[in-house]
XYZ file of C-alpha atoms in Angstrom:
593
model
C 107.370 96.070 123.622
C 104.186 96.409 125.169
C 101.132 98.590 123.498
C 101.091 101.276 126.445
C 98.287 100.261 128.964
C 98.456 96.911 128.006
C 99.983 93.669 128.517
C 101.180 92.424 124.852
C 102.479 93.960 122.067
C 100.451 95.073 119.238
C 100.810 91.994 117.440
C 98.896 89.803 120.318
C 96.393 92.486 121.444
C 92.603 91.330 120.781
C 91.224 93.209 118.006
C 89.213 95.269 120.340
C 91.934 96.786 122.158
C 94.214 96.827 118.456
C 91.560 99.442 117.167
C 90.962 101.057 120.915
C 95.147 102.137 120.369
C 94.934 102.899 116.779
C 91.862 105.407 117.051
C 94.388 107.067 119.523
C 97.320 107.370 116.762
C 96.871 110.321 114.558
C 99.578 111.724 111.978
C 103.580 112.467 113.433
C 102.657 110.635 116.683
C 105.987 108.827 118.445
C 105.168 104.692 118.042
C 107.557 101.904 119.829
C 107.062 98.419 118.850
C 110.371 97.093 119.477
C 110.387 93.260 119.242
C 106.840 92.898 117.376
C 106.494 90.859 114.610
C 104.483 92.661 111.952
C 102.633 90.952 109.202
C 101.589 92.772 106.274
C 98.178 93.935 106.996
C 99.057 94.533 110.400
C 101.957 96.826 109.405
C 99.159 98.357 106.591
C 96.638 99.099 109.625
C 99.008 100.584 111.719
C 100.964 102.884 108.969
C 96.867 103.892 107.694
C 96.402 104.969 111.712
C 98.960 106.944 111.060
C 98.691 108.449 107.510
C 98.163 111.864 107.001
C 95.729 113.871 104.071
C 98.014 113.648 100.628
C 97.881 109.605 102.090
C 101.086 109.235 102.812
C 102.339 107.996 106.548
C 103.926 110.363 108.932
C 105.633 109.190 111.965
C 107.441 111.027 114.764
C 109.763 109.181 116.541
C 109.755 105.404 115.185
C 111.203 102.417 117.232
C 111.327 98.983 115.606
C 114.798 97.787 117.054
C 114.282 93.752 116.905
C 110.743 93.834 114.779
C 110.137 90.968 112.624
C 108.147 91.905 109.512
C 107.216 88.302 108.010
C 105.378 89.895 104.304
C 106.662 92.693 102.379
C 107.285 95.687 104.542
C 105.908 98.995 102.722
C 107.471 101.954 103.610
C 107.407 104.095 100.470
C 106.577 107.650 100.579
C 106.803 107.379 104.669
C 108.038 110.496 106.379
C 109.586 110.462 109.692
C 109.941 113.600 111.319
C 111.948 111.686 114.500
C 114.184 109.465 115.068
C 113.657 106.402 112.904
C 115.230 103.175 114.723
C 115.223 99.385 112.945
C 118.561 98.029 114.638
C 118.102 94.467 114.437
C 115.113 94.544 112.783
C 114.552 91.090 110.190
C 112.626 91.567 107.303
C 111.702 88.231 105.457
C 109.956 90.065 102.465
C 111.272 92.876 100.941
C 112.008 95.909 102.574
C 110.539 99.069 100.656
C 111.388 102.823 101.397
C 111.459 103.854 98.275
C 111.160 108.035 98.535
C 110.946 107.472 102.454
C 112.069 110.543 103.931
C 113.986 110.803 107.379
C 113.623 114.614 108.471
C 114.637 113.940 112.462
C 116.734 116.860 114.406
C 119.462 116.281 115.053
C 120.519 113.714 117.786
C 116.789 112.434 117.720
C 116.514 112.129 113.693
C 119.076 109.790 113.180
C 118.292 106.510 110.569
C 118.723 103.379 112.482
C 119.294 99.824 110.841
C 122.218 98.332 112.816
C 122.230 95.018 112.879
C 118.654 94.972 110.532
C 118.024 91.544 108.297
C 117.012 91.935 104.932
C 115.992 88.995 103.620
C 114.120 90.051 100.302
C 114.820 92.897 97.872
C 115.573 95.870 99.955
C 114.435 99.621 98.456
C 115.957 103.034 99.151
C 116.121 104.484 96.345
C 114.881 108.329 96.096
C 114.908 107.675 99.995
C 116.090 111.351 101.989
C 117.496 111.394 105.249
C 118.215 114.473 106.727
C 119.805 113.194 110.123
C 122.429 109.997 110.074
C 121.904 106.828 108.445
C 123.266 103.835 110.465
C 123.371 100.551 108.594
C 126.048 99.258 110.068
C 126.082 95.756 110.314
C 123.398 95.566 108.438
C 122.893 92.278 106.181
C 120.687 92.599 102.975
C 120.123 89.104 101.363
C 118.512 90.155 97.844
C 118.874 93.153 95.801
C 119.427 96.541 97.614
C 118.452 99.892 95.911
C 119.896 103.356 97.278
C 119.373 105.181 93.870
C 118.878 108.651 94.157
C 118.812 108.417 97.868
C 119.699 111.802 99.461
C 121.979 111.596 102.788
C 122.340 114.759 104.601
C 124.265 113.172 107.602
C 126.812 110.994 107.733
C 125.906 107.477 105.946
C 127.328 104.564 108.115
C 127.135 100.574 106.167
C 130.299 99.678 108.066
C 130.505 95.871 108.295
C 127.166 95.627 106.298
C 126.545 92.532 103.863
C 125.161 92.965 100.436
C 124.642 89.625 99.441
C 122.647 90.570 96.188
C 123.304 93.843 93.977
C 123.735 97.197 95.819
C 122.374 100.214 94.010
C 123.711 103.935 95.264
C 123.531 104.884 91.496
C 123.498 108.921 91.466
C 123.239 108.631 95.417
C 124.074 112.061 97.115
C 126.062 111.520 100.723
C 126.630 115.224 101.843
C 128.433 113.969 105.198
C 130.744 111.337 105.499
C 130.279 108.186 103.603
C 131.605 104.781 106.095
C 131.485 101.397 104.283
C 134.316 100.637 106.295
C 133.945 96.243 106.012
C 131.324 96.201 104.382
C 131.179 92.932 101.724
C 129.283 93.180 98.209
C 128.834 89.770 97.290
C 127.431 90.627 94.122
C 127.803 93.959 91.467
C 127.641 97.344 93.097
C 127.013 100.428 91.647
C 127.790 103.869 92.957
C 127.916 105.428 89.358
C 127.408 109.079 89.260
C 126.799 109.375 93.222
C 128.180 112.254 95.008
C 130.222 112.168 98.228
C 130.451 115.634 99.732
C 132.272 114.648 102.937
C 135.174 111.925 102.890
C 134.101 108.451 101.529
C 135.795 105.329 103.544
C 135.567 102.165 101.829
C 138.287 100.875 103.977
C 139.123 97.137 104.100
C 135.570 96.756 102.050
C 135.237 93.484 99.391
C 133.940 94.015 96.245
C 133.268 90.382 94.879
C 131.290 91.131 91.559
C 131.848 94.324 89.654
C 132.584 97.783 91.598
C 131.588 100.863 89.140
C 131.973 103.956 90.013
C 131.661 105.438 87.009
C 130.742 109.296 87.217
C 131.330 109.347 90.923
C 132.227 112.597 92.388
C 134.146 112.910 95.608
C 134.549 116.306 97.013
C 136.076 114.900 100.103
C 139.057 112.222 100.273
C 138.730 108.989 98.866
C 139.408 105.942 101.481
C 140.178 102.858 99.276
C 142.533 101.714 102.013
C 142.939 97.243 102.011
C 139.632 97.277 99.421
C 139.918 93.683 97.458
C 138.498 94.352 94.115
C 137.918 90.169 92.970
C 135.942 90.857 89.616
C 136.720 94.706 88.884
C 137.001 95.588 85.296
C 137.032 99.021 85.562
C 137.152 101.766 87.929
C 135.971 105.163 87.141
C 136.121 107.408 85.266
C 135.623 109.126 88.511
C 136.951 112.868 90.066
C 138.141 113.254 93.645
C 139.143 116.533 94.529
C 140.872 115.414 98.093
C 142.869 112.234 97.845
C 141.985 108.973 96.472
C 143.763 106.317 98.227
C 144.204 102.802 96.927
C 147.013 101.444 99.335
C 147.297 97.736 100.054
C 144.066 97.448 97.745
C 143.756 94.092 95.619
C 142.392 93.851 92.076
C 142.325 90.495 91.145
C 141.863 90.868 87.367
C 142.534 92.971 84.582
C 141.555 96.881 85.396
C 141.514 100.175 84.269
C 141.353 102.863 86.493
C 140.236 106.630 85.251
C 140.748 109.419 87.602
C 141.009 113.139 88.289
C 141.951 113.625 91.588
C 144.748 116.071 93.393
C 146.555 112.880 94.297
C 146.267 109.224 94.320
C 148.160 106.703 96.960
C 148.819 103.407 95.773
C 151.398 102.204 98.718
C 151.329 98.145 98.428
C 148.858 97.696 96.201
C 148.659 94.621 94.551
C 147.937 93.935 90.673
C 147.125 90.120 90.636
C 146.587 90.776 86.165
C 147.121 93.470 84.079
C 146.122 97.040 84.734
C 146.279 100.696 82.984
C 145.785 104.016 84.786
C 144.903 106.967 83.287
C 144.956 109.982 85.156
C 144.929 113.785 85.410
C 145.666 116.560 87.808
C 147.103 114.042 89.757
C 150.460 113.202 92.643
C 151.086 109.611 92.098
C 152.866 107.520 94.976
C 153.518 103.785 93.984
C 155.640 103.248 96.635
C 155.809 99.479 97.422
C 153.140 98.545 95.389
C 153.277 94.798 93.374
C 153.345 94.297 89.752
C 152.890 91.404 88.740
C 151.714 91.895 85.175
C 152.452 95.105 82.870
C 150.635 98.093 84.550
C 150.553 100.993 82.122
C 150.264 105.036 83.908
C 149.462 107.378 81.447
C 148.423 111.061 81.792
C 144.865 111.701 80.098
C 145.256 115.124 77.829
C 141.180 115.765 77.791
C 138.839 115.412 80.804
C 137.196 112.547 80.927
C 133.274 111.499 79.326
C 130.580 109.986 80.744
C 127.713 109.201 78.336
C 129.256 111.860 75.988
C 129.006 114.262 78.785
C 132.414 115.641 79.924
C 132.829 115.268 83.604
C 133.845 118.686 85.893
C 136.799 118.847 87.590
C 135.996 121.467 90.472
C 138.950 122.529 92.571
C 141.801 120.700 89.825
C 143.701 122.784 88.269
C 146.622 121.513 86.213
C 146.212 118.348 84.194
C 149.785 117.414 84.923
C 150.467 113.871 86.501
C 153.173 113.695 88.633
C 155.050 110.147 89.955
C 156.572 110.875 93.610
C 157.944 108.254 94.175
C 158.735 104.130 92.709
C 160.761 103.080 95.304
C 159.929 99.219 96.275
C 157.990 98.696 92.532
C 159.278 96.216 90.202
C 160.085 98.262 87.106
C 160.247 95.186 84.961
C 156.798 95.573 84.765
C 155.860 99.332 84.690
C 155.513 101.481 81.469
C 155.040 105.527 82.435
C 153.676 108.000 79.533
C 153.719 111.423 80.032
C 154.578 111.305 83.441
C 156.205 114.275 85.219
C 159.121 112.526 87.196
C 160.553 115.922 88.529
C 159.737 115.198 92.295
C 159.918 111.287 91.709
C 162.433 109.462 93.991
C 163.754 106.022 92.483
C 166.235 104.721 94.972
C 165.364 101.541 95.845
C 163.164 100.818 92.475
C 163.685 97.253 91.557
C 164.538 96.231 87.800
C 165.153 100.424 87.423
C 167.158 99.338 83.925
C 164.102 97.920 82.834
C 161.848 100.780 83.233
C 159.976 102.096 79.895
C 159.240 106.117 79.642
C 156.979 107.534 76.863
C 156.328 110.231 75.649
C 157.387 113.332 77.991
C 158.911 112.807 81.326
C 160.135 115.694 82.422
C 163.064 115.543 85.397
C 164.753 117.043 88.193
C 166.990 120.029 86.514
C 169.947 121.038 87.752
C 169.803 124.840 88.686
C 170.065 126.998 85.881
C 172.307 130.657 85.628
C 174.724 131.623 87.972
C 174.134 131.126 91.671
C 176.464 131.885 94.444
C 177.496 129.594 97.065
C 179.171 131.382 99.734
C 181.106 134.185 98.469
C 181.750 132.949 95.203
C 179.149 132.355 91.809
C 178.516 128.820 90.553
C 177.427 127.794 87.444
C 175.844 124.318 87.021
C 176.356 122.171 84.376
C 172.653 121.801 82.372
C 171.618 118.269 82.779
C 168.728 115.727 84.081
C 169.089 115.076 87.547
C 167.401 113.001 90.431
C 164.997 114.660 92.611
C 167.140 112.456 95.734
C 170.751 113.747 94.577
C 168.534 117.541 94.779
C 167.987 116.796 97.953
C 171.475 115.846 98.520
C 173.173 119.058 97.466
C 170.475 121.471 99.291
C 171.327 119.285 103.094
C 175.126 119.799 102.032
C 175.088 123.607 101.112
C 172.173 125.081 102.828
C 169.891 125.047 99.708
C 171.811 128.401 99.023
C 172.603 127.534 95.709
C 168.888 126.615 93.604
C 169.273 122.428 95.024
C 165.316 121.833 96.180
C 165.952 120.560 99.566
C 163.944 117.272 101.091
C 160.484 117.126 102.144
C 160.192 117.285 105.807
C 160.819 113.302 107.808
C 162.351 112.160 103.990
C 165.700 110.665 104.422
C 168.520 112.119 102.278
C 170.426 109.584 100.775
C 174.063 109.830 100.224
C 176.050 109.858 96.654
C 177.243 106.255 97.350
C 173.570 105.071 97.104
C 172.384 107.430 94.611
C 175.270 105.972 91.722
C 173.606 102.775 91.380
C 170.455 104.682 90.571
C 171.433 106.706 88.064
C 173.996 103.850 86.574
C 169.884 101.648 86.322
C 168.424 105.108 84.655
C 171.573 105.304 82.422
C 170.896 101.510 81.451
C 167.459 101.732 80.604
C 168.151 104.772 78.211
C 170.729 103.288 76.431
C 168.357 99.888 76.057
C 165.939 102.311 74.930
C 168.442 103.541 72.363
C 168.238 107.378 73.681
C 171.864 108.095 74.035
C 171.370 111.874 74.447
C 169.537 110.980 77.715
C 171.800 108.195 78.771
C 174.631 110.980 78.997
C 172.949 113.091 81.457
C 172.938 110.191 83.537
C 175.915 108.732 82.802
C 176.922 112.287 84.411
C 174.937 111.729 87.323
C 176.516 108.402 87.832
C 179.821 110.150 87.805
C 179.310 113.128 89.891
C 178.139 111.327 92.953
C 181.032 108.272 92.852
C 183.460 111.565 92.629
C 181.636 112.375 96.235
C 181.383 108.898 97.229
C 183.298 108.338 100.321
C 183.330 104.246 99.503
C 186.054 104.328 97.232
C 189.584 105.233 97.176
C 191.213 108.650 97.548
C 192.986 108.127 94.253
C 189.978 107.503 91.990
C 188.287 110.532 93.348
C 191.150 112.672 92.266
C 190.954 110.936 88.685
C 187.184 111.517 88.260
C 188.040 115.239 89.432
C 190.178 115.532 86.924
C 188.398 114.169 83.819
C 185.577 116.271 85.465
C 187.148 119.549 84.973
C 188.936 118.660 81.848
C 185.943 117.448 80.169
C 182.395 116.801 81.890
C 183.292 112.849 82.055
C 183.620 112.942 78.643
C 179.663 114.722 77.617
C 181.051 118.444 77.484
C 182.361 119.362 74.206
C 182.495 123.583 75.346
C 184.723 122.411 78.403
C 187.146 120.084 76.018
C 187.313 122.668 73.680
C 187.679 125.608 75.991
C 190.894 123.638 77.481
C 192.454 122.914 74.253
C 192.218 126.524 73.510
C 193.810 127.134 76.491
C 196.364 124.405 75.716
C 197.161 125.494 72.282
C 197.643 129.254 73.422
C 200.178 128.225 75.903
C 201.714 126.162 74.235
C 202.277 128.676 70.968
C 203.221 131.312 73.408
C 205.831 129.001 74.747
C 207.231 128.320 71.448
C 207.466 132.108 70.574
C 209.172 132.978 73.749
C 211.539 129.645 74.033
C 210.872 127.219 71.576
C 211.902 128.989 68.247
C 215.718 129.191 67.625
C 217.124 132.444 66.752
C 217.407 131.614 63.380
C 216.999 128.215 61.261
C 220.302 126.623 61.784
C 222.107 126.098 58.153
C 223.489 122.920 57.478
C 227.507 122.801 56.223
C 228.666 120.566 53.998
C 232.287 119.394 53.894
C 233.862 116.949 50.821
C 237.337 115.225 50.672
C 238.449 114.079 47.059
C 240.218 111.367 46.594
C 241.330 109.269 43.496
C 238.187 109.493 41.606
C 235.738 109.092 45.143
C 234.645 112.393 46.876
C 233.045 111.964 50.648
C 230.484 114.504 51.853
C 229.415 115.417 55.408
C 226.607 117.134 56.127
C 226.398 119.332 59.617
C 223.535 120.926 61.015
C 224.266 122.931 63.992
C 222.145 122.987 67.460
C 219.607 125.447 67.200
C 220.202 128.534 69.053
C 218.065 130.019 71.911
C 217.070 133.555 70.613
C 218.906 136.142 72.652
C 216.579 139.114 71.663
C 213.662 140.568 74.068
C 210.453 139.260 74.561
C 208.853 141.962 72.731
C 210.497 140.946 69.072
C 210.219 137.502 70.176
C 206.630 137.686 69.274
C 206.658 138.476 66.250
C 204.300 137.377 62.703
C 207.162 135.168 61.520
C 207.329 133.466 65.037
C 203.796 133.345 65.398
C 203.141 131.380 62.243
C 205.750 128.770 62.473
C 204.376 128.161 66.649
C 201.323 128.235 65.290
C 202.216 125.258 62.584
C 204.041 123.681 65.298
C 201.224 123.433 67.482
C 198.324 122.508 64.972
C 200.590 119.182 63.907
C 201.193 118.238 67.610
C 197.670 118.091 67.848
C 196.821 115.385 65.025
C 199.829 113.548 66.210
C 202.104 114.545 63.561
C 205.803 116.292 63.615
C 205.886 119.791 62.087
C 209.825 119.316 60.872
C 210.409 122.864 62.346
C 213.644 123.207 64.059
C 213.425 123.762 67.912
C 215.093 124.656 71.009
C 215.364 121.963 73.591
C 212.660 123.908 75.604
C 210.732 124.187 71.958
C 211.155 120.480 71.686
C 210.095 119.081 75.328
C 206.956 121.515 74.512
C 206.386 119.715 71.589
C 206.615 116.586 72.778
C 204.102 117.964 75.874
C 201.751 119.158 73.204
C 201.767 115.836 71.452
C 200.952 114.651 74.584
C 198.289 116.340 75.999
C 196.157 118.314 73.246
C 195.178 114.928 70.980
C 193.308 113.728 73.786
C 191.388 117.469 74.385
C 190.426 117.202 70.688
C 189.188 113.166 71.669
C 187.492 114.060 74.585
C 185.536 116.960 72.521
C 184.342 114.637 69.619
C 183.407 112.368 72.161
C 181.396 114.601 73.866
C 179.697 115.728 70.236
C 179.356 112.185 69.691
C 177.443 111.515 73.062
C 174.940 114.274 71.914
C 174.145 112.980 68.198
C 174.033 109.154 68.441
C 170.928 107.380 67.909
């Protein structure tokens, strides 16, 4: 760009006519030297022309798209009240801004380095712009230093390079944060910085170390197709939108510690080993690759940072909760303290291999009485998935305490849900909690009595052991039916079964010679002929009661009956035995270790 009134730029003007255009420059005047290639002293002259009395320089609106500046470009302590524009700009020497500040209205104020070559050490830090920062593009060859830097606008280093170190250490980014692309060939540190607005690191490549220790996002966290190559840790950190790591890479071992109000990790990919610790967080793993043991764990106590605890504005409840596994190799997962109420398994792989420590709350099954329609419901106590909740609410309306699915989630049907609680049930037992395995053992049962893939017939038989017993896991039910069967049946023996007295056998002898022969009758029993009412009597009662307490240990009582009295037996002997089996094998479910 031409020196206005002349014919060259500023860097081939004769020296006359250089000092005829600075003696017209004077502190916060607008400059343009697009395109001129600045040595050091020549850049020194012109920022002097333009320096005001504390001595430091103060441009208006500053246009160096395209410079070249050959030597070390100073910068530091500059203040641009305008626009500030270096698109393109190459800088062979290091780059220096170090507490430049950027104060430009808006519109006009703007930061521009799109495009801009740094070819030495590049400085920033303590740097405040008050309008945008555009870097995008933007390829910095040695070290790069953002420390302390204060963004008011929105900070855009999409697509930049960073082939040395980048330092935003303690950085403060009060609009939106865009390093969209952008590639960090070497270590880069955002520890401590603070993102105000939403922070997008999307499809970014961290090829040394990424810290972000003591970052604060206020905003979301955009982590979206990141690839994390040398990335031993990440955090401890505190997002109080949503920190999203889907399709992200981490190509060797990590640990990740975060607060945040929920974390996506949809198809991302752990290439080594890798433990999360978390709090306050909704966990989706949906998808995501395992290829080594990965560890989630809920972290009791907020997080430290230099023995400083770390504030978690806006979280509220510590709690981590899992929403969903479905696509994740279990085989590889271990979950501690993990809330699994909402979490939806169907379609986990390796589910029978899954390891749970510590607490891991579930889906309950609605507690008290409820009413569906016109009539009250009580449901059994017991574990349950948060997909057969679902389930239930679709089928009856939610009327009866079932939390119904979130809105565009499919409901799956009891046919597809049995396999996932038979995995659940499997992994229990392998983890030798039997009390746990029941509940889903019950689960397991309840939907193939609803399935509509197998026969008629083997409904009806899983109906049956269902009311008779709970599948086998509820002792009150067995017991409450043997009652019942024992009542009836010494009723039935008071009323019918008794004879109306013991019949009394009759002997008869015939002597002969020295021999006698004796025969023995014992007469049928007789049906009692006398009213109900002295039919049940304390006598009666007693003997039915004897009656009935042998049939059900499999034994004969050697009372005389009726031919009603003895078909009842015979009913009782039947029936009641496996009441008083199905009820220590419920017990037995509860108690074995």
């Amino acid at each position: 760009m031409h020196v206005p009134g002349h014919t060259a730029c500023l860097a081939h003007l004769d020296e006359a006519d250089r000092d005829a255009y600075l003696a017209t420059l004077s502190p916060g005047a607008d400059i343009d030297h697009r395109g001129t290639p600045f040595t050091g002293e020549l850049l020194s002259t012109l920022l002097a022309a333009l320096t005001d009395s504390p001595g430091l320089p103060y441009l208006g609106d500053a246009e160096f798209d395209e410079a070249e500046f050959n030597d070390d470009a100073q910068f530091s302590g500059a203040e641009f009240s305008g626009g500030a524009w270096f698109s393109g700009a190459k800088f062979s020497g290091s780059a220096r801004f170090r507490g430049t500040r950027f104060r430009g209205a808006k519109f006009r104020g703007d930061a521009w380095f799109n495009g801009a070559k740094f070819t030495g050490d590049t400085q920033f830090d303590g740097a405040k712009f008050s309008g945008g920062a555009w870097f995008s593009g933007a390829e910095f060859t040695g070290d790069t230093l953002f420390s302390g830097a204060k963004f008011s606008g929105d900070a855009q280093f999409g697509a930049a390079k960073f082939s040395g170190g980048a330092w935003f250490r303690g950085a403060e980014f009060s609009g939106d944060a865009q390093f969209g692309g952008a590639k960090f060939s070497g270590d880069a540190q955002f520890g401590s910085a603070e993102f105000s607005g939403s922070a997008w690191f999307r499809g970014a490549e961290f090829s040394g170390d990424a810290q972000f220790g003591g970052a604060k996002f206020s905003g979301d966290a955009q982590f979206l197709r990141v690839v994390f190559e040398h990335t031993a840790a990440v955090g401890p950190l505190v997002c109080t939108g949503a920190l999203d790591l889907s399709e992200a890479v981490f190509g060797t071992a990590v640990t990740i510690e975060a607060a945040a109000a929920s974390i996506c990790c949809r198809r991302t990919r752990w290439a080594s080993t890798a433990a999360l610790r978390l709090r306050h967080a909704t966990v989706d793993l949906s998808d995501a690759v395992l290829e080594y043991p990965v560890s989630i764990a809920a972290h009791s106590r907020r997080f430290t940072l230099d023995a400083r605890e770390l504030a978690e504005p806006g979280l509220t409840s510590p709690r981590v909760r899992a929403v969903s596994l479905r696509g994740v190799d279990a085989a590889h997962l271990v979950l501690t303290d993990i809330d699994l109420t909402d979490c939806r398994f169907a379609g986990t792989i390796h589910l029978d291999q899954l390891r749970l420590e510590g607490r891991y709350p579930l889906a309950a099954a609605p507690s008290g009485v409820r009413r569906r329609g016109v009539w009250p419901v009580r449901w059994t106590p017991r574990r349950t998935l948060a997909e057969e909740h679902h389930w239930r609410a679709a089928r009856h309306a939610g009327a009866d305490g079932w939390t119904p699915a979130p809105e565009g989630e499919e409901v799956l049907v009891p046919a597809a849900l049995a396999p996932v609680y038979r995995q659940l049930r499997k992994a229990f037992e392998d983890g030798k909690h039997e009390p746990g395995a029941a509940d889903f053992y019950y689960g397991e049962m309840e939907m193939r009595r609803h399935a509509d893939d197998i026969p008629w017939s083997e409904r009806n038989l899983l109906a049956v052991y269902w009311v008779l017993s709970g599948y086998g896991l509820r002792a009150s039910r067995a017991l409450g039916w043997l009652l019942v069967a024992m009542t009836t049946t010494v009723l039935a023996m008071m009323l019918w079964g008794l004879p109306q007295d013991d019949p009394k056998p009759t002997s008869h002898g015939t002597f002969t010679g020295r021999s006698i022969t004796m025969t023995t009758d014992t007469p049928d029993a007789v049906n009692p002929d006398e009213s109900y009412r002295e039919r049940l009597s304390t006598e009666r009662f007693e003997k039915s009661l004897r009656v009935v307490i042998n049939s059900v240990i499999f034994r004969s009582s050697g009372q005389d009956l009726t031919t009603a009295g003895t078909y009842t037996e015979m009913a009782s002997r039947l029936t009641e035995p496996v009441m008083l089996g199905l009820a220590v094998l419920a017990i037995r479910g509860r108690v074995k270790r």
